[in-house]
Coordinates of C-alpha atoms in Angstrom, one line a residue:
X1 CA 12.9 -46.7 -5.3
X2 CA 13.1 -49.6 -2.7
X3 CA 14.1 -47.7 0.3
X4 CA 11.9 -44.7 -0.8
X5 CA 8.8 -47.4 -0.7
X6 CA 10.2 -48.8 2.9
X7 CA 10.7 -45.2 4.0
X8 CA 6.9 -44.6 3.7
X9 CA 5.6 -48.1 5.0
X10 CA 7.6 -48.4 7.9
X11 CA 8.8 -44.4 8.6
X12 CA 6.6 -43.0 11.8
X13 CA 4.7 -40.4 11.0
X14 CA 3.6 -37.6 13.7
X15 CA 3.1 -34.5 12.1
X16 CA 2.8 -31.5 14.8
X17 CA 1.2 -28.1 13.8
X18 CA 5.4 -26.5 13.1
X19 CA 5.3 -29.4 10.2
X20 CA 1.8 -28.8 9.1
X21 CA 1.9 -25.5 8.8
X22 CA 2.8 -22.9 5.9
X23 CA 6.5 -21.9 5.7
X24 CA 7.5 -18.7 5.8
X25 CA 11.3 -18.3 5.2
X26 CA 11.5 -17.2 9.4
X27 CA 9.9 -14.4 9.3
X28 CA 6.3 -14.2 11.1
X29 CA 3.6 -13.7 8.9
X30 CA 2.8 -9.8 7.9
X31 CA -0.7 -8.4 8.6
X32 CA -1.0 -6.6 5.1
X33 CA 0.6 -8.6 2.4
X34 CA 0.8 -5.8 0.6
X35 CA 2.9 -3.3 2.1
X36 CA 4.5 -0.6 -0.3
X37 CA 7.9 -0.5 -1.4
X38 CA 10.2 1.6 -3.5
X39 CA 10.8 0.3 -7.0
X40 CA 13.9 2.8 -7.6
X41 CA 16.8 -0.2 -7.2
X42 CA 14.6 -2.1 -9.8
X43 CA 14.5 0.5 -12.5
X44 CA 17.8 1.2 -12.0
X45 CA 18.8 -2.6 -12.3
X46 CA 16.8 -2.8 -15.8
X47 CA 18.2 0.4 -16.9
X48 CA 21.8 -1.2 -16.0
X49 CA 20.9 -4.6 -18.0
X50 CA 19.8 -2.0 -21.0
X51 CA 23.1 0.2 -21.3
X52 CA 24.9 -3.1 -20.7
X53 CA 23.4 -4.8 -23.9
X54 CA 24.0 -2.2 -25.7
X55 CA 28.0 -2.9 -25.1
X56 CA 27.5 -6.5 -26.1
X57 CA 25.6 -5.5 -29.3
X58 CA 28.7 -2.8 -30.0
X59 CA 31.3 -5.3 -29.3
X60 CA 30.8 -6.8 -33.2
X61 CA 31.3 -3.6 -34.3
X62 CA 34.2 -2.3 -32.9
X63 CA 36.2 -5.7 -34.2
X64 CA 34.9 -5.5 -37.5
X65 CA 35.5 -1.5 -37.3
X66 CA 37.2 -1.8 -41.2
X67 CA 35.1 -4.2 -43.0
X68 CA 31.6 -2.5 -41.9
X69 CA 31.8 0.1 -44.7
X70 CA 29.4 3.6 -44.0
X71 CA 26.8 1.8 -44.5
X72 CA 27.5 -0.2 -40.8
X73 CA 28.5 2.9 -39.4
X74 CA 25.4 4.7 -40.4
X75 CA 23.5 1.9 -38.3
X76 CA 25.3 1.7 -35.3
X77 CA 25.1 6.2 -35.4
X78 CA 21.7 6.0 -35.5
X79 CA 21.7 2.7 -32.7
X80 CA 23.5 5.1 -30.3
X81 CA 21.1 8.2 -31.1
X82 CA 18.5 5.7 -30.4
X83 CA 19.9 5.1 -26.8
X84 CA 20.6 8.5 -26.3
X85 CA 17.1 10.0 -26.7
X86 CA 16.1 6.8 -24.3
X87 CA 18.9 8.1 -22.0
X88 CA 17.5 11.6 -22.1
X89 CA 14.2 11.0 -21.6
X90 CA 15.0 8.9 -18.5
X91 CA 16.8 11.5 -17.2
X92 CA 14.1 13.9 -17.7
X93 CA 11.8 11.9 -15.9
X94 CA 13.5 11.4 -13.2
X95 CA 14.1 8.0 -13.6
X96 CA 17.5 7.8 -11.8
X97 CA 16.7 10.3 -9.2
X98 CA 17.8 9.2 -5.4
X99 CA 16.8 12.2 -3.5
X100 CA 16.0 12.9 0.6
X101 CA 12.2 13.5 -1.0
X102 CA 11.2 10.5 -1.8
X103 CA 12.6 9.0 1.8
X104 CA 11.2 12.2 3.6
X105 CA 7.8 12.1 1.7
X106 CA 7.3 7.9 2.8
X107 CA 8.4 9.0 6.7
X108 CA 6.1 11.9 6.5
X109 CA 3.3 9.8 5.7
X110 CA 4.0 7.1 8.1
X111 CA 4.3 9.9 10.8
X112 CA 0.8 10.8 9.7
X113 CA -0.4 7.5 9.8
X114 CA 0.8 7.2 13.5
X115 CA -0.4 10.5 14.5
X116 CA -4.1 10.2 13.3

C-alpha cells in the first residue's frame, strides 16, 4: 500500500491521446458494429455440450447396470427416446447443415451490395 500511495504522489503523469483513448484489442475500429455473422459453429458447439451431457448422465447407469432393476431401465429408455426425437428434429431442421448455400447465398449478397 506504501509504494502504491508513492507511485501516485511522486509517478509523472503525461497521458497522450494512445493512453487516453479506448482499447480495441489491435484492431481499428469497424464502421458498423453490427456486422452479420454465421451462428452455425455455435449451434453446433451447444448441440455438442447437449449429446456430451447426456454421456455424463449415462455414465451412472452403465456402472450400476445390475442394481437398477426395469424400473431404471425404463427411465433411462425413455431418456434416450427423449434425445432421439431432439436429435431428429434437429436434423430435420437443418440444424447441422454446412452446405456451399449458405456461403454462396452471403457472397451473392455482398456482390450485390457492391454492384448496386
Amino acid at each position: 500500500m506504501i509504494l502504491l500511495a508513492l507511485n501516485l504522489i511522486f509517478a509523472v503523469h503525461r497521458p497522450d491521446s494512445e493512453k487516453i483513448t479506448a482499447y480495441e484489442c489491435g484492431f481499428s475500429a469497424i464502421p458498423q458494429t453490427r456486422s452479420p455473422f454465421s451462428i452455425q459453429f455455435y449451434v453446433v458447439a451447444i448441440l455438442f455440450l447437449v449429446f456430451d451431457l447426456e454421456l455424463v448422465l449415462i455414465y451412472p447407469f452403465a456402472t450400476t447396470l445390475y442394481q437398477v432393476g426395469s424400473y431404471g431401465f425404463w427411465i433411462v429408455i425413455l431418456f434416450f427416446s427423449i434425445l432421439t426425437i431432439g436429435f431428429v428434429y434437429e436434423i430435420g431442421s437443418g440444424a447441422l447443415k454446412f452446405t456451399a448455400t449458405a456461403a454462396s447465398k452471403a457472397t451473392a449478397s455482398n456482390n450485390t451490395k457492391i454492384i448496386h
